[in-house]
Amino acid sequence: MQQGMLGITDLTAGLNSLQFEAGVEHKHESLLPLVGRSHILMLNACAHCIYFCRLLLSCRQKEAGTGNPFAAHRIPLASRCERLRVSIIGGGNLGKQIAHCLIDLGVIRAEDIRISTRRPETLQDLQELGVHCAYDNAALATWSQVIFLCCLPSQLPSICTEIRDHLKKACIVYSLVSGVPLSRLKQLLSHSSIIRPDYKYEAKDGALVHGKKRTITANLKDLSVVKSTSIGIFQKEGICVLNRFIETSMYAALNMCSLQGLSSKEALTLLNALIPQTQPLDLASSLLTPEAFVSSEFISSLSDESPFPWFDLCTVQSKETPFSEYLARSLWLRTGLEELYLAAFKTP
């Protein structure tokens, strides 16, 4: 790879003898799809991290009660939002890719990203961009509003021991550690604001082809590739998020609204403005209401001026919620959230 003024160029493009596949013996060719599978999984993971951070940023108003500064389709701007402090534990390939994507797509400023790794000297390129890289998990946990766990499964217990007493209630731990279920994470961290996307992969004919010759960041600037990462349904690459990622993201957004001091009415006004209205439906039937998020028993005690209750994100991922039921029967909402997801990757 060579990086110039116009971006990254693959100098080996078109030279078949220099491609990775050329050095693989015939008896090992059956393993080649694993390379593509890894690429597609990383692409999806980075895409969903971008969407999640965009959504949280758009819920961080500088002034509560100022109405609704976020017009539909304007989620990428986040120009009237407070900063979001994002940390990454683990400086391997996935951690570096997430950092580069957040910076290169203009989601999070480099100075608002910190990475904790045993070898910070290997992250010189990110440090030159302004990312703070060190090895201090406890300090990172104290500072962060969102933590992406990108470590090895064998390292997770010791890392959780280091950070659990430093996590604020509102800090969201977003785990991309394979093989460690949500229940185990909750036990290790003694924390309820945890998100763990559960990816399912099904190999399909013709899958794992597009985008392999480009960087993850370059792929996520291509809307056709972004559409292939869309959450909640199988795409041609055979990737699906199984554990209510859309619902969890929305409940996390409501928690962020409560943290900002917004009432339930203000929080719903903000979310309704974010979700594009893609069809000329009756306005009253195509707006989020309190009933979409909380049980009917709780509605009577929720006034327009009071905030939503604090939602346990672990519970949201493991049980049916009012929002998951509402989403299943609301075509306008599924369509709007699909458009909102795509809007997260558009630059102003």
Coordinates of C-alpha atoms in Angstrom, one line a residue:
M1 CA 0.0 0.0 0.0
Q2 CA 1.1 3.5 -0.8
Q3 CA -0.5 6.6 0.7
G4 CA -0.5 9.8 -1.3
M5 CA -2.4 13.0 -1.6
L6 CA -5.3 11.2 -3.2
G7 CA -5.5 8.4 -0.6
I8 CA -4.3 4.8 -0.3
T9 CA -3.2 3.0 -3.5
D10 CA -2.7 -0.7 -3.7
L11 CA 0.5 -1.1 -5.7
T12 CA -0.1 -4.9 -6.1
A13 CA -3.5 -4.4 -7.8
G14 CA -3.6 -6.4 -11.0
L15 CA -0.4 -8.4 -10.2
N16 CA -1.9 -11.8 -9.5
S17 CA 1.4 -13.4 -8.5
L18 CA 1.6 -10.9 -5.6
Q19 CA -1.9 -11.5 -4.3
F20 CA -2.4 -13.3 -1.0
E21 CA -4.1 -16.2 -2.7
A22 CA -1.1 -16.9 -5.0
G23 CA 1.0 -18.3 -2.1
V24 CA -1.7 -20.6 -0.7
E25 CA -1.2 -24.3 -1.4
H26 CA -4.0 -26.2 -3.1
K27 CA -4.7 -28.2 0.0
H28 CA -5.3 -25.0 2.0
E29 CA -7.5 -23.3 -0.5
S30 CA -10.7 -24.3 1.3
L31 CA -9.5 -21.9 4.1
L32 CA -9.4 -18.9 1.9
P33 CA -13.1 -17.9 2.6
L34 CA -12.1 -17.3 6.2
V35 CA -10.0 -14.3 5.1
G36 CA -13.1 -12.8 3.5
R37 CA -15.3 -13.7 6.4
S38 CA -12.9 -11.8 8.8
H39 CA -13.0 -8.8 6.5
I40 CA -16.8 -8.7 6.3
L41 CA -17.2 -9.1 10.1
M42 CA -14.7 -6.3 10.7
L43 CA -16.5 -4.1 8.2
N44 CA -19.8 -4.7 9.9
A45 CA -18.4 -4.1 13.4
C46 CA -16.8 -0.8 12.4
A47 CA -20.0 0.3 10.6
H48 CA -22.2 -0.3 13.6
C49 CA -19.7 1.5 15.9
I50 CA -20.0 4.5 13.6
Y51 CA -23.8 4.5 13.7
F52 CA -23.9 4.1 17.4
C53 CA -21.5 7.0 18.1
R54 CA -23.4 9.2 15.6
L55 CA -26.7 8.5 17.4
L56 CA -25.3 9.3 20.8
L57 CA -23.7 12.4 19.6
S58 CA -27.0 13.6 18.1
C59 CA -28.6 13.2 21.6
R60 CA -26.0 15.5 23.3
Q61 CA -27.5 18.9 23.0
K62 CA -25.5 21.8 24.4
E63 CA -28.7 23.4 25.8
A64 CA -31.5 21.3 27.1
G65 CA -35.0 22.5 26.2
T66 CA -34.0 24.5 23.2
G67 CA -36.4 22.6 21.0
N68 CA -35.2 20.5 18.2
P69 CA -31.9 21.5 16.4
F70 CA -31.7 18.2 14.6
A71 CA -33.6 18.1 11.4
A72 CA -34.3 14.7 9.8
H73 CA -31.5 13.4 7.6
R74 CA -29.0 15.6 9.5
I75 CA -27.6 13.1 11.9
P76 CA -24.1 13.4 10.4
L77 CA -23.7 17.0 11.3
A78 CA -23.7 16.9 15.1
S79 CA -22.7 20.5 14.9
R80 CA -24.7 21.5 18.0
C81 CA -23.6 18.6 20.1
E82 CA -21.3 18.3 23.0
R83 CA -18.2 16.1 22.5
L84 CA -18.4 12.4 23.1
R85 CA -15.4 10.8 24.9
V86 CA -14.6 7.5 23.3
S87 CA -12.0 5.0 24.4
I88 CA -10.7 1.7 22.9
I89 CA -9.1 -1.0 25.0
G90 CA -6.9 -3.0 22.7
G91 CA -4.6 -1.7 20.0
G92 CA -4.8 -4.6 17.6
N93 CA -6.2 -4.6 14.1
L94 CA -9.9 -4.1 15.1
G95 CA -9.1 -1.4 17.6
K96 CA -7.0 0.5 15.1
Q97 CA -9.7 0.2 12.4
I98 CA -12.4 1.6 14.7
A99 CA -10.2 4.5 15.6
H100 CA -9.4 5.3 12.0
C101 CA -13.0 5.0 10.9
L102 CA -14.3 7.3 13.6
I103 CA -11.7 9.9 12.7
D104 CA -11.7 9.6 8.9
L105 CA -15.4 9.7 8.6
G106 CA -15.6 12.7 10.9
V107 CA -17.6 11.1 13.7
I108 CA -15.2 11.7 16.6
R109 CA -12.3 14.1 16.8
A110 CA -8.9 12.5 17.4
E111 CA -8.4 14.4 20.6
D112 CA -11.7 12.8 22.0
I113 CA -10.4 9.3 21.4
R114 CA -8.1 7.4 23.8
I115 CA -6.6 3.9 23.3
S116 CA -5.2 1.7 26.0
T117 CA -2.7 -0.9 24.8
R118 CA 0.3 -2.7 26.2
R119 CA 2.4 -1.3 23.2
P120 CA 1.4 2.3 22.6
E121 CA 4.5 2.8 20.5
T122 CA 2.9 0.7 17.7
L123 CA 0.2 3.3 17.2
Q124 CA 2.4 6.1 16.0
D125 CA 0.1 6.9 13.1
L126 CA -2.9 7.4 15.4
Q127 CA -0.8 9.4 17.9
E128 CA 0.3 11.7 15.0
L129 CA -3.4 12.4 14.3
G130 CA -3.9 13.4 18.0
V131 CA -5.2 10.2 19.6
H132 CA -3.9 9.7 23.1
C133 CA -2.3 6.2 23.4
A134 CA -1.1 4.8 26.6
Y135 CA -1.4 1.7 28.9
D136 CA -3.7 2.7 31.7
N137 CA -7.1 1.0 31.7
A138 CA -8.3 2.5 35.0
A139 CA -7.7 6.1 33.9
L140 CA -9.3 5.4 30.6
A141 CA -12.4 4.0 32.3
T142 CA -12.7 7.1 34.5
W143 CA -12.5 9.4 31.5
S144 CA -14.7 7.6 29.0
Q145 CA -18.4 7.9 28.0
V146 CA -18.1 5.0 25.6
I147 CA -15.5 2.2 25.8
F148 CA -15.0 -0.3 22.9
L149 CA -13.5 -3.5 24.2
C150 CA -11.3 -5.0 21.4
C151 CA -9.0 -7.2 23.5
L152 CA -8.4 -10.9 23.4
P153 CA -10.9 -13.1 25.3
S154 CA -8.0 -14.3 27.5
Q155 CA -7.3 -10.7 28.5
L156 CA -10.8 -9.8 29.4
P157 CA -11.1 -10.9 33.0
S158 CA -8.0 -8.9 34.1
I159 CA -9.2 -5.9 32.1
C160 CA -12.6 -6.0 33.7
T161 CA -11.0 -6.2 37.1
E162 CA -9.0 -3.0 36.3
I163 CA -11.9 -0.9 35.0
R164 CA -15.1 -2.0 36.9
D165 CA -14.6 0.2 39.9
H166 CA -13.9 3.2 37.7
L167 CA -16.9 3.0 35.4
K168 CA -19.6 5.7 35.8
K169 CA -23.2 4.5 35.6
A170 CA -23.7 6.3 32.3
C171 CA -20.5 4.9 30.6
I172 CA -21.4 2.4 27.9
V173 CA -19.1 -0.6 27.5
Y174 CA -19.4 -1.8 23.9
S175 CA -17.8 -5.3 23.7
L176 CA -16.4 -6.7 20.4
V177 CA -14.7 -9.6 22.3
S178 CA -15.6 -12.9 20.7
G179 CA -16.8 -15.8 22.7
V180 CA -17.7 -13.9 25.9
P181 CA -21.5 -13.7 26.3
L182 CA -23.4 -10.7 27.7
S183 CA -24.2 -12.4 31.0
R184 CA -20.5 -13.0 31.6
L185 CA -19.6 -9.4 30.8
K186 CA -22.2 -8.1 33.2
Q187 CA -20.9 -10.4 35.9
L188 CA -17.2 -9.4 35.3
L189 CA -18.0 -5.6 35.2
S190 CA -20.9 -5.4 37.7
H191 CA -22.3 -2.9 35.2
S192 CA -25.6 -2.7 33.3
S193 CA -24.7 -0.3 30.4
I194 CA -23.1 -2.9 28.2
I195 CA -23.7 -3.6 24.5
R196 CA -22.5 -6.7 22.8
P197 CA -23.5 -7.1 19.2
D198 CA -24.0 -10.8 18.4
Y199 CA -23.1 -11.5 14.8
K200 CA -24.2 -14.5 12.9
Y201 CA -22.5 -15.4 9.7
E202 CA -23.9 -17.6 6.9
A203 CA -21.7 -18.3 3.9
K204 CA -23.4 -17.7 0.6
D205 CA -22.4 -18.2 -3.0
G206 CA -20.8 -15.0 -4.3
A207 CA -20.4 -13.5 -0.9
L208 CA -17.3 -12.0 0.6
V209 CA -16.2 -10.4 -2.7
H210 CA -16.7 -6.7 -2.8
G211 CA -14.5 -4.3 -0.9
K212 CA -11.7 -6.7 0.0
K213 CA -9.2 -4.7 -2.0
R214 CA -10.1 -1.5 -0.2
T215 CA -9.6 -0.3 3.4
I216 CA -12.5 -0.5 5.8
T217 CA -12.7 3.3 5.8
A218 CA -12.8 3.5 2.0
N219 CA -15.5 0.9 2.0
L220 CA -17.6 2.9 4.5
K221 CA -17.5 5.9 2.2
D222 CA -19.2 3.8 -0.4
L223 CA -23.0 3.9 0.2
S224 CA -23.5 0.6 -1.7
V225 CA -21.2 -1.1 0.8
V226 CA -22.8 0.7 3.8
K227 CA -26.2 -0.7 2.7
S228 CA -24.7 -4.2 2.9
T229 CA -24.0 -3.6 6.6
S230 CA -27.6 -2.5 7.4
I231 CA -28.7 -3.8 10.7
G232 CA -31.2 -6.4 11.5
I233 CA -31.6 -8.4 8.2
F234 CA -29.4 -10.8 6.3
Q235 CA -27.5 -9.2 3.5
K236 CA -25.8 -11.0 0.6
E237 CA -22.7 -11.2 2.7
G238 CA -24.6 -13.4 5.2
I239 CA -24.1 -11.2 8.3
C240 CA -26.8 -10.5 10.8
V241 CA -26.9 -8.9 14.2
L242 CA -29.0 -11.1 16.4
N243 CA -29.5 -9.5 19.8
R244 CA -31.7 -6.4 19.2
F245 CA -28.9 -4.0 18.4
I246 CA -31.4 -1.4 16.9
E247 CA -33.6 -1.5 20.1
T248 CA -30.5 -1.3 22.4
S249 CA -29.2 1.7 20.4
M250 CA -32.5 3.6 20.9
Y251 CA -32.7 2.8 24.6
A252 CA -29.0 4.0 24.9
A253 CA -30.0 7.2 23.1
L254 CA -32.8 7.7 25.6
N255 CA -30.4 7.2 28.5
M256 CA -28.1 9.8 26.9
C257 CA -31.1 12.2 26.7
S258 CA -31.8 11.7 30.4
L259 CA -28.1 12.3 31.1
Q260 CA -28.4 15.6 29.3
G261 CA -31.3 16.6 31.4
L262 CA -34.0 16.2 28.8
S263 CA -37.5 15.4 29.8
S264 CA -39.3 12.5 28.2
K265 CA -41.2 14.8 25.9
E266 CA -38.0 16.6 24.8
A267 CA -36.3 13.2 24.3
L268 CA -39.1 12.0 22.1
T269 CA -39.2 15.2 20.1
L270 CA -35.5 14.9 19.5
L271 CA -35.7 11.2 18.3
N272 CA -38.7 11.9 16.2
A273 CA -36.8 14.7 14.4
L274 CA -33.9 12.4 13.8
I275 CA -35.9 9.6 12.2
P276 CA -36.7 10.5 8.5
Q277 CA -40.3 10.4 7.4
T278 CA -40.0 8.5 4.2
Q279 CA -43.7 8.0 3.4
P280 CA -46.7 10.5 3.5
L281 CA -48.3 8.8 6.5
D282 CA -50.6 10.2 9.1
L283 CA -48.4 12.2 11.3
A284 CA -49.9 11.1 14.5
S285 CA -49.4 7.4 13.7
S286 CA -45.8 7.9 12.6
L287 CA -44.3 9.5 15.7
L288 CA -42.6 7.8 18.7
T289 CA -44.6 8.0 21.9
P290 CA -43.8 7.0 25.5
E291 CA -45.8 3.7 24.9
A292 CA -43.1 2.7 22.4
F293 CA -40.5 2.5 25.1
V294 CA -42.1 1.8 28.5
S295 CA -44.8 -0.5 29.7
S296 CA -48.4 0.6 30.0
E297 CA -48.2 0.2 33.8
F298 CA -45.4 2.8 33.9
I299 CA -47.1 5.3 31.6
S300 CA -49.4 6.6 34.3
S301 CA -46.4 7.7 36.4
L302 CA -44.5 9.3 33.5
S303 CA -45.3 13.0 32.9
D304 CA -44.1 15.1 30.0
E305 CA -41.7 17.0 32.3
S306 CA -40.1 13.9 33.9
P307 CA -37.2 12.0 32.3
F308 CA -37.5 8.5 31.1
P309 CA -36.3 5.9 33.6
W310 CA -32.8 4.7 33.3
F311 CA -32.8 1.6 31.1
D312 CA -30.7 -1.5 31.7
L313 CA -29.1 -2.2 28.4
C314 CA -28.3 -5.8 29.3
T315 CA -32.0 -6.5 29.9
V316 CA -32.9 -4.8 26.7
Q317 CA -30.7 -7.2 24.7
S318 CA -31.9 -10.3 26.5
K319 CA -35.7 -9.8 26.8
E320 CA -38.6 -8.5 24.7
T321 CA -39.2 -4.8 25.3
P322 CA -42.1 -2.5 24.4
F323 CA -39.9 -1.0 21.7
S324 CA -39.0 -4.4 20.1
E325 CA -42.8 -5.1 19.9
Y326 CA -43.5 -1.7 18.5
L327 CA -40.7 -1.9 16.0
A328 CA -42.0 -5.3 14.7
R329 CA -45.4 -3.9 13.9
S330 CA -44.3 -0.4 12.6
L331 CA -43.2 -0.4 9.0
W332 CA -42.8 3.4 9.0
L333 CA -40.3 3.0 11.9
R334 CA -38.3 0.2 10.3
T335 CA -38.0 2.2 7.1
G336 CA -37.1 5.4 8.9
L337 CA -34.4 3.7 11.0
E338 CA -33.0 2.2 7.9
E339 CA -32.7 5.7 6.4
L340 CA -31.2 7.0 9.7
Y341 CA -28.6 4.3 9.6
L342 CA -27.5 5.3 6.0
A343 CA -27.6 9.0 6.9
A344 CA -24.9 8.3 9.6
F345 CA -22.4 7.7 6.8
K346 CA -23.2 10.7 4.7
T347 CA -20.9 13.7 5.0
P348 CA -22.4 17.3 5.1

